[in-house]
Amino acid sequence: MVRRSPDRHPSAAVWSKTTDAANDLARQVREQTTLFHFTDRLFRARTLVDIYEAALDAICSGLASPRASILRFDEGGTMRFVAWRGLSDGYRSAIDGHSPWQRQDREADPIFVSDVALSGEPQKLIETIIGEGIHALAFIPLAGADKLVGKFMVYYDTPRVFTDHERDLALIIARQLGFAIERHSNDASTRRLTALVESSEDAIIAKDLDGLITDWNPGAERLFGYRPEEVLGQSVLLLIPEDRRDEEPEILARIRAGERIEHFETIRRRKDGTPVAISLTISPIKDARGEIVGASKIARDISDQQRAQEQQQMLLREMNHRVKNVFALTSGIVNLSARSASSPAELAATVSERLATLSRAHALTMSAMAAGGEPAATTLHALIAAILAPYDVGERPRSEVSGADIPVPSALVTSLSLLLHEFATNAAKYGSLSTADGKVEITCSDRSSEFVLVWRERGGPSPTITRSDGFGSRLIKATASQLGRVSRDWDPLGVVIELVIQRDRLGT
């Protein structure tokens, strides 16, 4: 009887299939656990180091390798190591900067090298890699929203055939890592931007294309007076005076066209209704698809700047006025001195002396304008005498001061000097000081709530009534308003000016 060779026991095949299924299930559980822990750690990560460490743990665990690395593009577009496991300094230095992709390769495909020796790379590069004990590796791209963020690499000590599930797992880890890196970068940029916006002294406002306010920083609250809850969702017309409302449609049209508007000077309205001069810079706001969805406005209060410019123009006009007056006064001094001089030498000496006196008086009136300087303490009579001294002829005084004398506070020296200098200049050009026999009588009187200075011109030409509003007249009005009030009377004998100074302005 011929005996048949026994077939393999049926239970052995069943056992083999069961073992494979168990191994596959264990692998799936291990991979799922790895991904769960990786996702949880990314969620909790506060720094890039936390993100890199979580990623390296997931790569080494999920892809069964003790060695891995993460590389990022630097500002120059070169791929650099930022985190690694199991790589020598020499290897990283030799490989640093090598990458199969550029930053713009958003759709880059992963590269799996089963055997480095057969990779087709330059021989020197192959020798460097194998010299590190690496015989298989994978390049996995890290894609961001619109560009390549970097890559991660996994290394093996022996040649390796990569399975489909390893490829899929590598891509899952890469997607999560790329998203985490970009989210951290965006969060950091957002935090920096938020800090800048919140700390800015300028008003920063965002609005949608319907003109509704969507964002409002503390600078805007300080400038316009509205709290965020009072303006968010409201039309930006809330801030625009009625006579400026035609600006908004034009601004929105330019923003929709993608235009940026810089240094647009205009007027806006505060919560209390007061106008404020501002300089606007307006830029389009785009969404992730590049479509314009609104506008950001940076508004800077330029009220002080405008006031400074106006003051500068006032000072320039005053300087021009004073220079013209100096020429007129110099001519008058020469003419007056020539009438009484008996020789050219006497004329020269007299003119020189009077010009020096005029210079001293001018220095007194300008003392408050000197950089860092303070007006010298003086009395009213002394101030009047200094300003009128250049007009004296020979030994005969051209002016007479009587009545009460008071100390002049340093804050009022400039204003009083400007007024008295203007009175004297006008008298020298048109009034009593334009003739050899003319004079000025100044009477000071102290009342309960006011101090009154009366300027009377005598011995000059008959005054001509004028209603002109030249710079000199405007200067007198503006300066007198700081002290009290001024009035003029064209008396047939000469002009009479009454200056009333409020007692509280004198500080007495």
Short mmCIF file of C-alpha atoms in Angstrom, two decimals:
data_model
loop_
_atom_site.label_atom_id
_atom_site.label_comp_id
_atom_site.label_asym_id
_atom_site.label_seq_id
_atom_site.Cartn_x
_atom_site.Cartn_y
_atom_site.Cartn_z
CA MET A 1 0.00 0.00 0.00
CA VAL A 2 1.32 3.34 -1.04
CA ARG A 3 1.15 5.95 1.62
CA ARG A 4 0.31 9.53 0.58
CA SER A 5 2.33 12.42 1.84
CA PRO A 6 0.20 14.31 4.35
CA ASP A 7 -1.02 17.82 3.35
CA ARG A 8 -0.16 20.83 5.52
CA HIS A 9 -2.39 20.90 8.49
CA PRO A 10 -5.33 23.27 7.90
CA SER A 11 -4.80 24.89 11.26
CA ALA A 12 -1.32 26.21 10.23
CA ALA A 13 -2.74 28.32 7.39
CA VAL A 14 -5.44 29.67 9.65
CA TRP A 15 -2.82 30.54 12.28
CA SER A 16 -0.70 32.39 9.68
CA LYS A 17 -3.63 34.47 8.49
CA THR A 18 -4.66 35.22 12.05
CA THR A 19 -1.12 36.35 12.91
CA ASP A 20 -0.96 38.63 9.85
CA ALA A 21 -4.34 40.14 10.71
CA ALA A 22 -3.24 40.68 14.31
CA ASN A 23 0.00 42.30 13.20
CA ASP A 24 -1.86 44.53 10.78
CA LEU A 25 -4.35 45.50 13.49
CA ALA A 26 -1.51 46.23 15.92
CA ARG A 27 0.18 48.38 13.27
CA GLN A 28 -3.03 50.32 12.64
CA VAL A 29 -3.56 50.84 16.37
CA ARG A 30 0.05 52.01 16.72
CA GLU A 31 -0.28 54.43 13.81
CA GLN A 32 -3.61 55.78 15.06
CA THR A 33 -2.16 56.24 18.54
CA THR A 34 0.85 58.02 17.07
CA LEU A 35 -1.35 60.37 15.06
CA PHE A 36 -3.64 61.00 18.03
CA HIS A 37 -0.74 61.94 20.31
CA PHE A 38 0.82 64.03 17.53
CA THR A 39 -2.41 65.96 16.95
CA ASP A 40 -2.89 66.50 20.68
CA ARG A 41 0.68 67.77 21.14
CA LEU A 42 0.37 70.12 18.16
CA PHE A 43 -2.80 71.54 19.66
CA ARG A 44 -1.02 72.19 22.94
CA ALA A 45 2.26 73.44 21.40
CA ARG A 46 3.19 77.03 22.26
CA THR A 47 6.53 77.29 20.49
CA LEU A 48 8.15 76.02 17.30
CA VAL A 49 10.41 73.81 19.44
CA ASP A 50 7.29 72.11 20.84
CA ILE A 51 6.00 71.58 17.30
CA TYR A 52 9.33 70.18 16.04
CA GLU A 53 9.71 67.79 18.98
CA ALA A 54 6.17 66.47 18.57
CA ALA A 55 6.76 65.97 14.84
CA LEU A 56 10.09 64.12 15.29
CA ASP A 57 8.49 61.79 17.84
CA ALA A 58 5.62 61.07 15.44
CA ILE A 59 7.94 60.51 12.45
CA CYS A 60 10.30 58.18 14.30
CA SER A 61 7.45 56.23 15.91
CA GLY A 62 5.07 56.04 12.96
CA LEU A 63 7.72 55.33 10.30
CA ALA A 64 9.85 53.06 12.51
CA SER A 65 13.16 54.93 12.28
CA PRO A 66 15.44 56.35 14.98
CA ARG A 67 16.60 59.14 12.69
CA ALA A 68 14.68 62.05 11.19
CA SER A 69 15.00 65.78 10.50
CA ILE A 70 12.95 68.87 9.73
CA LEU A 71 14.19 71.57 7.33
CA ARG A 72 12.75 75.02 6.57
CA PHE A 73 13.39 77.64 3.93
CA ASP A 74 15.29 80.63 5.32
CA GLU A 75 14.69 84.23 4.21
CA GLY A 76 17.01 83.71 1.24
CA GLY A 77 15.05 80.68 0.03
CA THR A 78 17.64 78.07 1.13
CA MET A 79 16.56 74.90 2.93
CA ARG A 80 18.12 74.71 6.41
CA PHE A 81 18.01 72.16 9.27
CA VAL A 82 15.85 73.36 12.17
CA ALA A 83 15.42 70.09 14.12
CA TRP A 84 16.88 66.58 13.91
CA ARG A 85 17.46 63.20 15.53
CA GLY A 86 20.49 60.92 15.11
CA LEU A 87 22.46 63.05 12.60
CA SER A 88 26.08 64.14 13.01
CA ASP A 89 27.20 67.76 12.76
CA GLY A 90 29.41 66.90 9.79
CA TYR A 91 26.54 65.31 7.88
CA ARG A 92 24.22 68.24 8.49
CA SER A 93 26.91 70.69 7.42
CA ALA A 94 27.56 68.76 4.19
CA ILE A 95 23.87 68.37 3.29
CA ASP A 96 22.64 71.78 4.49
CA GLY A 97 20.99 73.74 1.67
CA HIS A 98 20.30 70.70 -0.52
CA SER A 99 16.68 70.38 -1.64
CA PRO A 100 14.85 68.97 -4.66
CA TRP A 101 12.25 71.78 -4.43
CA GLN A 102 11.94 75.56 -4.34
CA ARG A 103 9.70 77.60 -2.09
CA GLN A 104 7.16 78.13 -4.89
CA ASP A 105 6.73 74.35 -5.49
CA ARG A 106 3.41 74.23 -3.63
CA GLU A 107 2.35 70.91 -5.25
CA ALA A 108 5.66 69.07 -4.70
CA ASP A 109 5.45 65.26 -4.59
CA PRO A 110 7.23 63.21 -1.90
CA ILE A 111 10.38 61.35 -2.88
CA PHE A 112 11.16 57.86 -1.49
CA VAL A 113 14.68 56.48 -2.06
CA SER A 114 14.71 52.74 -1.35
CA ASP A 115 18.47 52.35 -1.96
CA VAL A 116 20.75 55.40 -1.82
CA ALA A 117 23.48 53.60 -3.77
CA LEU A 118 21.09 53.24 -6.73
CA SER A 119 19.52 56.73 -6.45
CA GLY A 120 21.40 58.26 -9.39
CA GLU A 121 22.54 61.25 -7.31
CA PRO A 122 26.11 62.60 -7.72
CA GLN A 123 28.67 60.13 -6.40
CA LYS A 124 30.04 62.56 -3.80
CA LEU A 125 26.55 63.10 -2.37
CA ILE A 126 25.91 59.33 -2.28
CA GLU A 127 29.19 58.77 -0.47
CA THR A 128 28.30 61.45 2.09
CA ILE A 129 24.91 59.89 2.78
CA ILE A 130 26.17 56.32 2.99
CA GLY A 131 29.07 57.53 5.11
CA GLU A 132 26.49 58.59 7.68
CA GLY A 133 25.14 55.01 7.65
CA ILE A 134 22.03 55.96 5.68
CA HIS A 135 20.94 53.54 2.93
CA ALA A 136 17.29 54.55 2.44
CA LEU A 137 15.49 57.82 3.01
CA ALA A 138 12.39 59.84 2.17
CA PHE A 139 11.87 63.53 1.31
CA ILE A 140 8.39 64.62 2.44
CA PRO A 141 7.31 68.17 1.45
CA LEU A 142 5.65 70.46 4.00
CA ALA A 143 3.07 72.49 2.14
CA GLY A 144 1.54 75.71 3.43
CA ALA A 145 -1.53 77.52 2.14
CA ASP A 146 0.21 79.08 -0.84
CA LYS A 147 3.87 78.00 -0.76
CA LEU A 148 6.20 75.24 0.36
CA VAL A 149 7.16 75.64 4.02
CA GLY A 150 9.97 73.07 4.06
CA LYS A 151 10.34 69.30 4.31
CA PHE A 152 10.90 66.49 6.76
CA MET A 153 13.18 63.54 6.15
CA VAL A 154 13.31 60.04 7.58
CA TYR A 155 16.45 57.86 7.35
CA TYR A 156 17.05 54.06 7.45
CA ASP A 157 20.19 52.05 8.08
CA THR A 158 19.41 49.47 5.33
CA PRO A 159 17.72 49.58 1.91
CA ARG A 160 13.97 49.58 2.31
CA VAL A 161 10.84 49.08 0.25
CA PHE A 162 8.33 51.69 1.36
CA THR A 163 4.78 50.38 1.69
CA ASP A 164 1.69 52.29 0.62
CA HIS A 165 0.55 52.76 4.20
CA GLU A 166 3.98 54.23 5.12
CA ARG A 167 3.67 56.69 2.25
CA ASP A 168 0.16 57.66 3.34
CA LEU A 169 1.23 58.03 6.97
CA ALA A 170 4.18 60.22 5.98
CA LEU A 171 1.87 62.54 4.02
CA ILE A 172 -0.60 62.75 6.92
CA ILE A 173 2.20 63.75 9.31
CA ALA A 174 3.51 66.26 6.74
CA ARG A 175 0.12 67.90 6.29
CA GLN A 176 -0.35 68.33 10.02
CA LEU A 177 3.21 69.57 10.52
CA GLY A 178 2.99 72.07 7.64
CA PHE A 179 -0.32 73.37 8.95
CA ALA A 180 1.06 73.69 12.50
CA ILE A 181 4.17 75.59 11.35
CA GLU A 182 2.15 77.98 9.22
CA ARG A 183 -0.46 78.46 11.95
CA HIS A 184 2.25 79.29 14.48
CA SER A 185 3.83 81.75 12.05
CA ASN A 186 0.48 83.36 11.33
CA ASP A 187 -0.42 83.47 15.02
CA ALA A 188 2.91 85.11 15.83
CA SER A 189 2.43 87.62 13.02
CA THR A 190 -1.12 88.27 14.19
CA ARG A 191 0.04 88.79 17.77
CA ARG A 192 2.74 91.22 16.63
CA LEU A 193 0.30 93.04 14.38
CA THR A 194 -2.31 93.19 17.14
CA ALA A 195 0.27 94.58 19.56
CA LEU A 196 1.29 97.22 17.03
CA VAL A 197 -2.33 98.18 16.32
CA GLU A 198 -3.28 98.26 20.01
CA SER A 199 -0.24 100.34 21.02
CA SER A 200 -0.35 102.74 18.07
CA GLU A 201 -0.96 106.40 18.85
CA ASP A 202 -2.67 106.70 15.47
CA ALA A 203 -6.30 105.79 14.94
CA ILE A 204 -6.53 102.50 13.01
CA ILE A 205 -9.97 101.62 11.65
CA ALA A 206 -11.18 98.85 9.34
CA LYS A 207 -14.39 98.93 7.34
CA ASP A 208 -16.08 96.69 4.80
CA LEU A 209 -16.98 97.71 1.25
CA ASP A 210 -20.34 99.01 2.47
CA GLY A 211 -18.55 101.48 4.71
CA LEU A 212 -19.44 99.69 7.98
CA ILE A 213 -16.81 99.81 10.72
CA THR A 214 -15.42 96.35 11.57
CA ASP A 215 -12.35 97.16 13.69
CA TRP A 216 -11.51 100.04 16.05
CA ASN A 217 -8.25 100.40 18.00
CA PRO A 218 -7.58 102.39 21.22
CA GLY A 219 -5.97 105.14 19.15
CA ALA A 220 -9.27 105.63 17.32
CA GLU A 221 -11.09 105.80 20.65
CA ARG A 222 -8.68 108.48 21.88
CA LEU A 223 -8.94 110.51 18.69
CA PHE A 224 -12.69 110.34 18.07
CA GLY A 225 -14.07 109.68 21.57
CA TYR A 226 -16.20 106.63 20.71
CA ARG A 227 -15.85 103.30 22.52
CA PRO A 228 -15.62 100.23 20.23
CA GLU A 229 -19.14 99.04 21.09
CA GLU A 230 -20.51 102.42 20.00
CA VAL A 231 -19.10 102.27 16.47
CA LEU A 232 -18.60 98.63 15.44
CA GLY A 233 -21.19 97.85 12.79
CA GLN A 234 -21.97 101.54 12.30
CA SER A 235 -21.38 103.46 9.09
CA VAL A 236 -18.10 105.35 8.85
CA LEU A 237 -20.23 108.38 7.92
CA LEU A 238 -20.66 108.75 11.68
CA LEU A 239 -17.19 110.35 11.66
CA ILE A 240 -17.59 112.47 8.55
CA PRO A 241 -19.05 116.01 8.63
CA GLU A 242 -21.96 116.60 6.28
CA ASP A 243 -19.93 118.88 4.01
CA ARG A 244 -17.34 116.11 3.54
CA ARG A 245 -19.68 113.18 2.84
CA ASP A 246 -18.92 113.25 -0.89
CA GLU A 247 -15.38 112.01 -0.09
CA GLU A 248 -16.49 108.56 1.06
CA PRO A 249 -17.94 107.19 -2.24
CA GLU A 250 -14.78 108.31 -4.06
CA ILE A 251 -12.56 106.64 -1.44
CA LEU A 252 -14.52 103.36 -1.64
CA ALA A 253 -14.36 103.41 -5.46
CA ARG A 254 -10.58 103.80 -5.35
CA ILE A 255 -10.27 101.01 -2.76
CA ARG A 256 -12.41 98.64 -4.88
CA ALA A 257 -10.00 99.34 -7.73
CA GLY A 258 -7.14 98.18 -5.50
CA GLU A 259 -5.66 101.65 -5.03
CA ARG A 260 -3.83 102.75 -1.89
CA ILE A 261 -4.48 106.33 -0.75
CA GLU A 262 -1.69 108.05 1.17
CA HIS A 263 -1.56 111.28 3.20
CA PHE A 264 -5.08 112.40 2.35
CA GLU A 265 -5.70 115.47 4.51
CA THR A 266 -9.29 116.11 5.50
CA ILE A 267 -11.62 116.95 8.40
CA ARG A 268 -13.47 114.41 10.52
CA ARG A 269 -15.86 114.77 13.47
CA ARG A 270 -15.40 113.66 17.07
CA LYS A 271 -18.14 112.24 19.27
CA ASP A 272 -18.68 115.66 20.88
CA GLY A 273 -19.18 117.18 17.43
CA THR A 274 -15.89 119.07 17.27
CA PRO A 275 -13.96 118.88 13.99
CA VAL A 276 -10.46 117.43 13.88
CA ALA A 277 -7.91 117.80 11.08
CA ILE A 278 -6.44 114.42 10.13
CA SER A 279 -4.14 112.81 7.59
CA LEU A 280 -5.52 109.53 6.23
CA THR A 281 -3.70 106.54 4.74
CA ILE A 282 -6.15 104.00 3.33
CA SER A 283 -5.29 100.51 2.04
CA PRO A 284 -7.39 97.66 0.59
CA ILE A 285 -7.99 94.58 2.76
CA LYS A 286 -7.88 91.29 0.82
CA ASP A 287 -9.14 87.82 1.77
CA ALA A 288 -7.28 84.52 1.29
CA ARG A 289 -8.27 84.46 -2.39
CA GLY A 290 -6.86 87.92 -2.99
CA GLU A 291 -10.26 89.57 -3.34
CA ILE A 292 -10.76 93.04 -1.83
CA VAL A 293 -13.23 92.83 1.05
CA GLY A 294 -12.66 96.11 2.88
CA ALA A 295 -10.27 98.89 3.75
CA SER A 296 -7.99 99.81 6.62
CA LYS A 297 -7.60 103.44 7.60
CA ILE A 298 -4.78 105.01 9.59
CA ALA A 299 -5.82 108.46 10.78
CA ARG A 300 -3.32 110.86 12.33
CA ASP A 301 -4.34 114.02 14.14
CA ILE A 302 -2.56 116.92 12.41
CA SER A 303 -4.24 119.74 14.32
CA ASP A 304 -1.02 120.60 16.18
CA GLN A 305 0.93 120.41 12.94
CA GLN A 306 -1.47 122.77 11.21
CA ARG A 307 -1.38 125.18 14.16
CA ALA A 308 2.42 125.08 14.07
CA GLN A 309 2.39 125.82 10.35
CA GLU A 310 0.00 128.71 10.87
CA GLN A 311 2.18 130.05 13.67
CA GLN A 312 5.23 129.72 11.47
CA GLN A 313 3.50 131.64 8.69
CA MET A 314 2.49 134.29 11.22
CA LEU A 315 6.08 134.60 12.41
CA LEU A 316 7.36 134.82 8.84
CA ARG A 317 4.86 137.57 8.03
CA GLU A 318 5.83 139.35 11.25
CA MET A 319 9.50 139.06 10.37
CA ASN A 320 8.84 140.50 6.93
CA HIS A 321 6.83 143.31 8.52
CA ARG A 322 9.58 144.03 11.04
CA VAL A 323 12.33 144.07 8.41
CA LYS A 324 10.37 146.63 6.40
CA ASN A 325 9.85 148.68 9.57
CA VAL A 326 13.57 148.55 10.39
CA PHE A 327 14.40 150.06 7.01
CA ALA A 328 11.75 152.75 7.52
CA LEU A 329 12.98 153.51 11.05
CA THR A 330 16.59 153.66 9.93
CA SER A 331 15.66 156.13 7.21
CA GLY A 332 13.70 158.21 9.74
CA ILE A 333 16.58 158.22 12.22
CA VAL A 334 18.99 159.40 9.55
CA ASN A 335 16.62 162.17 8.42
CA LEU A 336 15.89 163.34 11.99
CA SER A 337 19.56 163.29 12.92
CA ALA A 338 20.58 165.20 9.77
CA ARG A 339 18.34 168.13 10.74
CA SER A 340 20.21 168.75 13.98
CA ALA A 341 23.76 167.63 13.04
CA SER A 342 26.32 170.34 12.35
CA SER A 343 28.86 168.09 10.61
CA PRO A 344 29.11 164.72 8.86
CA ALA A 345 31.06 163.35 11.85
CA GLU A 346 28.35 164.43 14.28
CA LEU A 347 25.72 162.93 11.97
CA ALA A 348 27.57 159.62 11.82
CA ALA A 349 28.01 159.52 15.60
CA THR A 350 24.37 160.40 16.26
CA VAL A 351 23.03 157.86 13.77
CA SER A 352 25.35 155.17 15.13
CA GLU A 353 24.24 155.85 18.70
CA ARG A 354 20.56 155.78 17.80
CA LEU A 355 20.88 152.58 15.77
CA ALA A 356 22.61 150.95 18.76
CA THR A 357 19.73 152.09 20.99
CA LEU A 358 17.25 150.73 18.45
CA SER A 359 19.12 147.43 18.48
CA ARG A 360 18.92 147.23 22.28
CA ALA A 361 15.21 147.95 22.21
CA HIS A 362 14.70 145.36 19.50
CA ALA A 363 16.63 142.80 21.57
CA LEU A 364 14.33 143.52 24.52
CA THR A 365 11.20 142.93 22.45
CA MET A 366 12.60 139.68 21.04
CA SER A 367 13.96 138.29 24.32
CA ALA A 368 11.07 135.87 24.78
CA MET A 369 11.64 134.37 21.35
CA ALA A 370 15.28 133.43 21.97
CA ALA A 371 15.85 129.67 22.11
CA GLY A 372 15.46 128.58 25.70
CA GLY A 373 15.58 132.20 26.87
CA GLU A 374 13.25 133.96 29.29
CA PRO A 375 12.32 137.66 29.10
CA ALA A 376 14.18 139.80 31.62
CA ALA A 377 12.09 141.20 34.49
CA THR A 378 11.19 144.85 33.90
CA THR A 379 8.61 147.52 34.68
CA LEU A 380 6.18 149.10 32.30
CA HIS A 381 7.87 152.52 32.36
CA ALA A 382 11.30 150.96 31.72
CA LEU A 383 9.90 148.92 28.82
CA ILE A 384 8.32 152.02 27.24
CA ALA A 385 11.54 154.03 27.67
CA ALA A 386 13.66 151.31 26.02
CA ILE A 387 11.37 151.11 22.99
CA LEU A 388 11.11 154.89 22.49
CA ALA A 389 14.80 155.72 23.20
CA PRO A 390 15.91 155.46 19.53
CA TYR A 391 13.59 158.35 18.58
CA ASP A 392 15.06 160.98 20.95
CA VAL A 393 16.71 163.92 19.16
CA GLY A 394 19.66 165.54 20.87
CA GLU A 395 18.98 166.19 24.53
CA ARG A 396 15.26 166.75 24.08
CA PRO A 397 13.17 163.68 24.82
CA ARG A 398 10.55 162.70 22.25
CA SER A 399 8.37 160.90 24.77
CA GLU A 400 6.90 161.47 28.21
CA VAL A 401 5.65 158.70 30.50
CA SER A 402 3.53 159.48 33.56
CA GLY A 403 1.18 157.78 35.98
CA ALA A 404 1.28 154.44 37.72
CA ASP A 405 4.14 152.04 37.10
CA ILE A 406 3.82 148.29 37.52
CA PRO A 407 6.07 145.24 37.19
CA VAL A 408 5.59 143.45 33.87
CA PRO A 409 5.30 139.65 34.28
CA SER A 410 7.77 137.78 32.10
CA ALA A 411 4.87 136.13 30.24
CA LEU A 412 3.63 139.56 29.08
CA VAL A 413 6.94 141.18 28.09
CA THR A 414 6.78 139.91 24.51
CA SER A 415 3.13 140.89 23.95
CA LEU A 416 3.56 144.38 25.41
CA SER A 417 6.83 144.89 23.54
CA LEU A 418 5.22 143.93 20.24
CA LEU A 419 2.33 146.34 20.81
CA LEU A 420 4.48 149.29 21.93
CA HIS A 421 6.98 148.65 19.14
CA GLU A 422 4.12 148.68 16.60
CA PHE A 423 2.72 151.95 18.07
CA ALA A 424 6.18 153.56 17.87
CA THR A 425 6.83 152.30 14.35
CA ASN A 426 3.55 153.70 13.08
CA ALA A 427 4.28 157.03 14.84
CA ALA A 428 7.72 157.18 13.21
CA LYS A 429 6.32 156.43 9.75
CA TYR A 430 3.07 158.42 9.76
CA GLY A 431 2.62 160.22 13.11
CA SER A 432 4.30 162.50 15.61
CA LEU A 433 7.70 160.77 15.57
CA SER A 434 8.02 161.39 11.82
CA THR A 435 8.71 165.10 12.50
CA ALA A 436 11.45 166.84 14.48
CA ASP A 437 9.03 168.55 16.89
CA GLY A 438 6.58 165.72 17.45
CA LYS A 439 6.34 163.71 20.65
CA VAL A 440 4.39 160.95 22.37
CA GLU A 441 2.70 161.30 25.76
CA ILE A 442 1.94 158.07 27.60
CA THR A 443 -0.29 158.05 30.66
CA CYS A 444 -0.70 154.96 32.85
CA SER A 445 -3.55 154.55 35.32
CA ASP A 446 -4.39 151.77 37.71
CA ARG A 447 -8.06 150.84 38.08
CA SER A 448 -9.69 148.20 40.26
CA SER A 449 -9.90 145.45 37.65
CA GLU A 450 -7.94 146.99 34.77
CA PHE A 451 -4.72 148.79 33.99
CA VAL A 452 -5.04 151.47 31.29
CA LEU A 453 -2.27 152.84 29.06
CA VAL A 454 -3.16 155.88 26.90
CA TRP A 455 -0.83 156.74 24.00
CA ARG A 456 -1.22 160.32 22.68
CA GLU A 457 0.68 161.71 19.72
CA ARG A 458 1.30 165.47 19.52
CA GLY A 459 3.13 167.79 17.12
CA GLY A 460 2.96 165.56 14.10
CA PRO A 461 0.98 165.71 10.86
CA SER A 462 -2.79 165.60 11.07
CA PRO A 463 -3.81 161.95 11.36
CA THR A 464 -5.53 160.29 8.43
CA ILE A 465 -8.34 157.92 9.33
CA THR A 466 -7.72 154.49 7.86
CA ARG A 467 -9.75 151.30 8.03
CA SER A 468 -7.12 149.13 6.36
CA ASP A 469 -6.62 145.67 7.77
CA GLY A 470 -2.95 145.23 6.98
CA PHE A 471 -0.58 142.94 8.82
CA GLY A 472 0.31 145.63 11.35
CA SER A 473 -3.35 146.15 12.26
CA ARG A 474 -3.94 142.40 12.52
CA LEU A 475 -0.84 142.04 14.68
CA ILE A 476 -2.10 144.77 17.05
CA LYS A 477 -5.54 143.16 17.32
CA ALA A 478 -4.18 139.65 17.84
CA THR A 479 -1.63 140.76 20.45
CA ALA A 480 -4.02 143.08 22.30
CA SER A 481 -6.55 140.25 22.60
CA GLN A 482 -4.00 138.37 24.73
CA LEU A 483 -3.93 141.28 27.19
CA GLY A 484 -7.35 142.84 27.07
CA ARG A 485 -8.51 145.25 24.37
CA VAL A 486 -7.27 148.20 22.31
CA SER A 487 -9.03 151.15 20.66
CA ARG A 488 -7.86 154.10 18.50
CA ASP A 489 -9.19 157.63 18.12
CA TRP A 490 -8.08 159.99 15.32
CA ASP A 491 -7.95 163.24 17.32
CA PRO A 492 -7.10 166.33 15.21
CA LEU A 493 -3.98 166.86 17.36
CA GLY A 494 -2.82 163.29 16.81
CA VAL A 495 -3.75 159.65 17.20
CA VAL A 496 -4.89 158.51 20.65
CA ILE A 497 -4.60 154.80 21.48
CA GLU A 498 -6.07 153.25 24.59
CA LEU A 499 -4.75 149.86 25.71
CA VAL A 500 -6.73 148.18 28.50
CA ILE A 501 -4.98 145.30 30.27
CA GLN A 502 -7.05 142.94 32.41
CA ARG A 503 -5.86 142.88 36.02
CA ASP A 504 -5.76 139.08 36.16
CA ARG A 505 -3.37 139.04 33.19
CA LEU A 506 -0.87 141.03 35.26
CA GLY A 507 -0.94 138.53 38.09
CA THR A 508 -1.44 141.28 40.70
#
